[in-house]
Amino acid sequence: MTIIIPARQLCMDGTLVDRKGMDDVYRNRDKNCESGVKPLSFDRSLKGRAALVGYGPSLHQTWERLREFDTILTVSRAHDFLLERGIKPTHHLDLDSRMHKVEFMAKPQTDIQYYLSTHIHPAYVDKLKAAGSPVQMFHVGIEKHITLDSRYPVLLPRFDAGVQAAELLFQNGYREQHWFGIEYGCAAGNTHAGLHWGVQHPPDARCIVDVDGRQFESTKLFFHGLLLAEEFLCKRALVKCTIHGDGLLGHFLRCRNRVRPTLKI
């Protein structure tokens, strides 16, 4: 089967702009820019280490290590996963325009700083406002020809919320990053650390990634994530990255040898 790549829908980093969802993005962006939410602010002074926490399956084996971190930035359902285990993140980032992200945020807090893309569903903004949670907002520059509301800063587009959060940490002076639950692989057939009703990975989209004879289950979408996580670490070479857990990403990066993260299984 021949795969046709639509050239005009490619972002600068090689990702596809999902035209099916862009009308929602435009509507959300217009409304969110009038919401009165504070713009994202940067403190670019160099800082200590920070933990970046995604919702990958390996989080079950590594989450207790997070008790050792003062700065914890979560994405996706890692926010509630940690709260349920007595660990409070200091920051949380979301950027998906769809309603399921609003549903994921079951326990908004007043002492966690939330970072939201202008793409986010406006109900998410309303939910955090009602809870009295501090919110800052930013654009993701997925289309280079679009003029965006200048009240909000623009971040370079990354593959997903996890790598977008890594970019935010970099911009805020965190050069030592510890990644948890960011792996782009499956464990016992599970794509996430628990129930996740966002992007689906059906059986016909599954694939196997061979890493020096060790085979990891993944998906076509996750494989793209592997390459773009690698691209981020290549372009942000000042980031000293430690990947926690025995997941695909750490082994994949060390095998390819373009970047050499520390792997802490």
GROMACS .gro file of C-alpha atoms in nm:
model
  265
    1MET     CA    1   0.000   0.000   0.000
    2THR     CA    2   0.135   0.341  -0.099
    3ILE     CA    3   0.125   0.607   0.171
    4ILE     CA    4   0.055   0.955   0.034
    5ILE     CA    5   0.195   1.244   0.241
    6PRO     CA    6   0.009   1.576   0.191
    7ALA     CA    7   0.296   1.824   0.170
    8ARG     CA    8   0.093   2.134   0.242
    9GLN     CA    9  -0.033   1.991   0.570
   10LEU     CA   10   0.313   1.927   0.713
   11CYS     CA   11   0.433   2.145   1.000
   12MET     CA   12   0.793   2.258   1.011
   13ASP     CA   13   0.877   1.963   1.237
   14GLY     CA   14   0.718   1.709   1.004
   15THR     CA   15   0.393   1.659   1.191
   16LEU     CA   16   0.062   1.673   1.010
   17VAL     CA   17  -0.187   1.947   1.074
   18ASP     CA   18  -0.513   1.762   1.134
   19ARG     CA   19  -0.742   1.959   0.906
   20LYS     CA   20  -1.047   1.778   1.043
   21GLY     CA   21  -0.994   1.939   1.381
   22MET     CA   22  -0.878   2.284   1.275
   23ASP     CA   23  -1.223   2.445   1.279
   24ASP     CA   24  -1.250   2.350   1.646
   25VAL     CA   25  -0.903   2.488   1.709
   26TYR     CA   26  -0.996   2.821   1.549
   27ARG     CA   27  -1.320   2.850   1.747
   28ASN     CA   28  -1.151   2.757   2.073
   29ARG     CA   29  -0.865   2.997   2.013
   30ASP     CA   30  -1.096   3.290   1.939
   31LYS     CA   31  -1.296   3.233   2.256
   32ASN     CA   32  -1.000   3.161   2.480
   33CYS     CA   33  -0.817   3.476   2.371
   34GLU     CA   34  -1.111   3.676   2.507
   35SER     CA   35  -1.130   3.481   2.833
   36GLY     CA   36  -0.908   3.715   3.032
   37VAL     CA   37  -0.664   3.436   3.123
   38LYS     CA   38  -0.314   3.560   3.201
   39PRO     CA   39  -0.048   3.505   2.934
   40LEU     CA   40   0.229   3.256   2.994
   41SER     CA   41   0.526   3.424   3.159
   42PHE     CA   42   0.885   3.303   3.142
   43ASP     CA   43   1.161   3.300   3.399
   44ARG     CA   44   1.461   3.207   3.190
   45SER     CA   45   1.710   3.197   3.477
   46LEU     CA   46   1.881   2.860   3.506
   47LYS     CA   47   1.722   2.634   3.764
   48GLY     CA   48   1.764   2.291   3.915
   49ARG     CA   49   1.601   1.969   3.804
   50ALA     CA   50   1.237   1.917   3.711
   51ALA     CA   51   1.024   1.606   3.664
   52LEU     CA   52   0.808   1.580   3.353
   53VAL     CA   53   0.533   1.321   3.396
   54GLY     CA   54   0.328   1.163   3.118
   55TYR     CA   55   0.068   0.889   3.140
   56GLY     CA   56   0.262   0.599   2.989
   57PRO     CA   57   0.240   0.246   3.135
   58SER     CA   58   0.581   0.260   3.304
   59LEU     CA   59   0.448   0.523   3.544
   60HIS     CA   60   0.319   0.235   3.759
   61GLN     CA   61   0.677   0.127   3.827
   62THR     CA   62   0.834   0.472   3.875
   63TRP     CA   63   0.583   0.711   4.033
   64GLU     CA   64   0.715   0.679   4.389
   65ARG     CA   65   1.046   0.833   4.280
   66LEU     CA   66   0.857   1.159   4.228
   67ARG     CA   67   0.846   1.215   4.604
   68GLU     CA   68   1.208   1.328   4.566
   69PHE     CA   69   1.125   1.617   4.329
   70ASP     CA   70   1.029   1.974   4.418
   71THR     CA   71   0.917   2.066   4.063
   72ILE     CA   72   0.673   1.829   3.889
   73LEU     CA   73   0.502   1.914   3.560
   74THR     CA   74   0.228   1.669   3.455
   75VAL     CA   75   0.037   1.619   3.133
   76SER     CA   76  -0.274   1.417   3.048
   77ARG     CA   77  -0.416   1.201   3.328
   78ALA     CA   78  -0.084   1.190   3.514
   79HIS     CA   79  -0.222   1.487   3.712
   80ASP     CA   80  -0.496   1.287   3.883
   81PHE     CA   81  -0.286   0.967   3.886
   82LEU     CA   82  -0.036   1.139   4.116
   83LEU     CA   83  -0.296   1.315   4.330
   84GLU     CA   84  -0.462   0.980   4.397
   85ARG     CA   85  -0.127   0.855   4.531
   86GLY     CA   86  -0.056   1.150   4.755
   87ILE     CA   87   0.184   1.339   4.527
   88LYS     CA   88   0.086   1.690   4.421
   89PRO     CA   89   0.228   1.827   4.095
   90THR     CA   90   0.349   2.185   4.098
   91HIS     CA   91   0.246   2.248   3.735
   92HIS     CA   92   0.025   2.094   3.466
   93LEU     CA   93   0.005   2.150   3.090
   94ASP     CA   94  -0.268   2.070   2.837
   95LEU     CA   95  -0.314   2.161   2.473
   96ASP     CA   96  -0.564   1.926   2.305
   97SER     CA   97  -0.877   2.094   2.167
   98ARG     CA   98  -1.113   1.805   2.241
   99MET     CA   99  -1.357   1.757   2.527
  100HIS     CA  100  -1.191   1.448   2.672
  101LYS     CA  101  -0.912   1.666   2.813
  102VAL     CA  102  -1.173   1.853   3.017
  103GLU     CA  103  -1.299   1.520   3.148
  104PHE     CA  104  -0.945   1.413   3.242
  105MET     CA  105  -0.912   1.711   3.475
  106ALA     CA  106  -1.126   1.569   3.756
  107LYS     CA  107  -0.941   1.730   4.048
  108PRO     CA  108  -0.829   2.087   3.972
  109GLN     CA  109  -0.630   2.242   4.256
  110THR     CA  110  -0.576   2.597   4.377
  111ASP     CA  111  -0.202   2.550   4.438
  112ILE     CA  112  -0.102   2.398   4.104
  113GLN     CA  113  -0.004   2.629   3.817
  114TYR     CA  114  -0.191   2.530   3.499
  115TYR     CA  115  -0.059   2.605   3.151
  116LEU     CA  116  -0.316   2.584   2.871
  117SER     CA  117  -0.281   2.625   2.497
  118THR     CA  118  -0.529   2.857   2.329
  119HIS     CA  119  -0.639   2.542   2.140
  120ILE     CA  120  -0.793   2.398   2.454
  121HIS     CA  121  -1.170   2.350   2.482
  122PRO     CA  122  -1.318   2.661   2.651
  123ALA     CA  123  -1.496   2.435   2.902
  124TYR     CA  124  -1.151   2.350   3.038
  125VAL     CA  125  -1.082   2.717   3.105
  126ASP     CA  126  -1.422   2.758   3.271
  127LYS     CA  127  -1.360   2.453   3.490
  128LEU     CA  128  -1.029   2.584   3.620
  129LYS     CA  129  -1.169   2.932   3.675
  130ALA     CA  130  -1.460   2.789   3.876
  131ALA     CA  131  -1.212   2.594   4.090
  132GLY     CA  132  -1.002   2.904   4.158
  133SER     CA  133  -0.697   2.747   3.991
  134PRO     CA  134  -0.418   2.973   3.859
  135VAL     CA  135  -0.402   2.956   3.479
  136GLN     CA  136  -0.161   3.091   3.218
  137MET     CA  137  -0.217   3.059   2.843
  138PHE     CA  138   0.001   3.032   2.535
  139HIS     CA  139  -0.023   2.967   2.162
  140VAL     CA  140   0.125   2.667   1.982
  141GLY     CA  141   0.251   2.790   1.646
  142ILE     CA  142   0.135   2.497   1.435
  143GLU     CA  143   0.067   2.710   1.127
  144LYS     CA  144   0.339   2.954   1.032
  145HIS     CA  145   0.118   3.173   0.813
  146ILE     CA  146  -0.142   3.250   1.082
  147THR     CA  147  -0.118   3.576   1.277
  148LEU     CA  148  -0.193   3.497   1.640
  149ASP     CA  149  -0.326   3.720   1.914
  150SER     CA  150  -0.020   3.907   2.040
  151ARG     CA  151  -0.136   3.903   2.402
  152TYR     CA  152  -0.016   3.544   2.430
  153PRO     CA  153   0.336   3.409   2.361
  154VAL     CA  154   0.395   3.143   2.097
  155LEU     CA  155   0.573   2.815   2.168
  156LEU     CA  156   0.735   2.607   1.898
  157PRO     CA  157   0.507   2.314   1.812
  158ARG     CA  158   0.607   1.977   1.950
  159PHE     CA  159   0.458   1.634   1.893
  160ASP     CA  160   0.228   1.610   2.194
  161ALA     CA  161   0.168   1.753   2.540
  162GLY     CA  162   0.466   1.565   2.683
  163VAL     CA  163   0.729   1.707   2.450
  164GLN     CA  164   0.548   2.043   2.448
  165ALA     CA  165   0.590   2.045   2.826
  166ALA     CA  166   0.960   1.965   2.783
  167GLU     CA  167   0.989   2.271   2.558
  168LEU     CA  168   0.815   2.484   2.823
  169LEU     CA  169   1.056   2.359   3.090
  170PHE     CA  170   1.347   2.441   2.862
  171GLN     CA  171   1.217   2.794   2.802
  172ASN     CA  172   1.182   2.838   3.178
  173GLY     CA  173   1.543   2.747   3.248
  174TYR     CA  174   1.517   2.378   3.339
  175ARG     CA  175   1.812   2.209   3.174
  176GLU     CA  176   1.801   1.896   3.391
  177GLN     CA  177   1.480   1.712   3.302
  178HIS     CA  178   1.362   1.376   3.436
  179TRP     CA  179   1.097   1.213   3.217
  180PHE     CA  180   0.845   0.972   3.369
  181GLY     CA  181   0.573   0.786   3.179
  182ILE     CA  182   0.689   0.921   2.842
  183GLU     CA  183   0.780   0.618   2.636
  184TYR     CA  184   0.567   0.578   2.318
  185GLY     CA  185   0.530   0.207   2.373
  186CYS     CA  186   0.279  -0.037   2.514
  187ALA     CA  187   0.290  -0.272   2.813
  188ALA     CA  188   0.079  -0.588   2.802
  189GLY     CA  189  -0.117  -0.422   2.523
  190ASN     CA  190  -0.186  -0.105   2.724
  191THR     CA  191  -0.096   0.229   2.568
  192HIS     CA  192  -0.137   0.425   2.892
  193ALA     CA  193  -0.113   0.383   3.270
  194GLY     CA  194  -0.491   0.359   3.296
  195LEU     CA  195  -0.813   0.435   3.114
  196HIS     CA  196  -0.753   0.683   2.834
  197TRP     CA  197  -1.035   0.770   2.598
  198GLY     CA  198  -0.858   1.019   2.372
  199VAL     CA  199  -0.662   0.915   2.063
  200GLN     CA  200  -0.729   0.551   1.983
  201HIS     CA  201  -0.465   0.297   1.883
  202PRO     CA  202  -0.661   0.013   1.718
  203PRO     CA  203  -0.502  -0.328   1.654
  204ASP     CA  204  -0.436  -0.250   1.288
  205ALA     CA  205  -0.229   0.052   1.395
  206ARG     CA  206  -0.001  -0.149   1.626
  207CYS     CA  207   0.359  -0.218   1.534
  208ILE     CA  208   0.675  -0.370   1.680
  209VAL     CA  209   0.996  -0.170   1.727
  210ASP     CA  210   1.312  -0.381   1.740
  211VAL     CA  211   1.585  -0.235   1.962
  212ASP     CA  212   1.899  -0.445   1.925
  213GLY     CA  213   1.701  -0.767   1.937
  214ARG     CA  214   1.459  -0.661   2.208
  215GLN     CA  215   1.111  -0.606   2.069
  216PHE     CA  216   0.875  -0.340   2.203
  217GLU     CA  217   0.510  -0.309   2.112
  218SER     CA  218   0.416   0.036   1.987
  219THR     CA  219   0.177   0.203   1.743
  220LYS     CA  220   0.220   0.398   1.421
  221LEU     CA  221   0.136   0.722   1.601
  222PHE     CA  222   0.370   0.647   1.888
  223PHE     CA  223   0.652   0.571   1.644
  224HIS     CA  224   0.616   0.925   1.512
  225GLY     CA  225   0.638   1.040   1.874
  226LEU     CA  226   0.966   0.853   1.920
  227LEU     CA  227   1.123   1.040   1.629
  228LEU     CA  228   0.998   1.380   1.742
  229ALA     CA  229   1.101   1.329   2.103
  230GLU     CA  230   1.445   1.245   1.965
  231GLU     CA  231   1.434   1.558   1.748
  232PHE     CA  232   1.354   1.771   2.052
  233LEU     CA  233   1.651   1.636   2.246
  234CYS     CA  234   1.878   1.686   1.945
  235LYS     CA  235   1.773   2.047   1.897
  236ARG     CA  236   1.771   2.121   2.270
  237ALA     CA  237   2.111   1.967   2.326
  238LEU     CA  238   2.159   2.162   2.650
  239VAL     CA  239   1.889   1.949   2.814
  240LYS     CA  240   2.036   1.681   3.036
  241CYS     CA  241   1.762   1.419   3.019
  242THR     CA  242   1.705   1.119   3.243
  243ILE     CA  243   1.436   0.878   3.129
  244HIS     CA  244   1.280   0.674   3.407
  245GLY     CA  245   1.133   0.328   3.350
  246ASP     CA  246   1.195   0.030   3.126
  247GLY     CA  247   0.991   0.171   2.838
  248LEU     CA  248   1.061   0.200   2.468
  249LEU     CA  249   1.180   0.562   2.444
  250GLY     CA  250   1.492   0.534   2.657
  251HIS     CA  251   1.614   0.218   2.485
  252PHE     CA  252   1.528   0.357   2.141
  253LEU     CA  253   1.730   0.676   2.198
  254ARG     CA  254   2.035   0.500   2.336
  255CYS     CA  255   2.028   0.248   2.051
  256ARG     CA  256   2.019   0.516   1.782
  257ASN     CA  257   2.291   0.717   1.959
  258ARG     CA  258   2.190   1.059   1.827
  259VAL     CA  259   2.130   1.163   2.187
  260ARG     CA  260   2.243   0.981   2.501
  261PRO     CA  261   1.993   1.023   2.782
  262THR     CA  262   2.055   0.865   3.120
  263LEU     CA  263   1.829   0.561   3.153
  264LYS     CA  264   1.710   0.484   3.504
  265ILE     CA  265   1.515   0.158   3.500
   0.00000   0.00000   0.00000
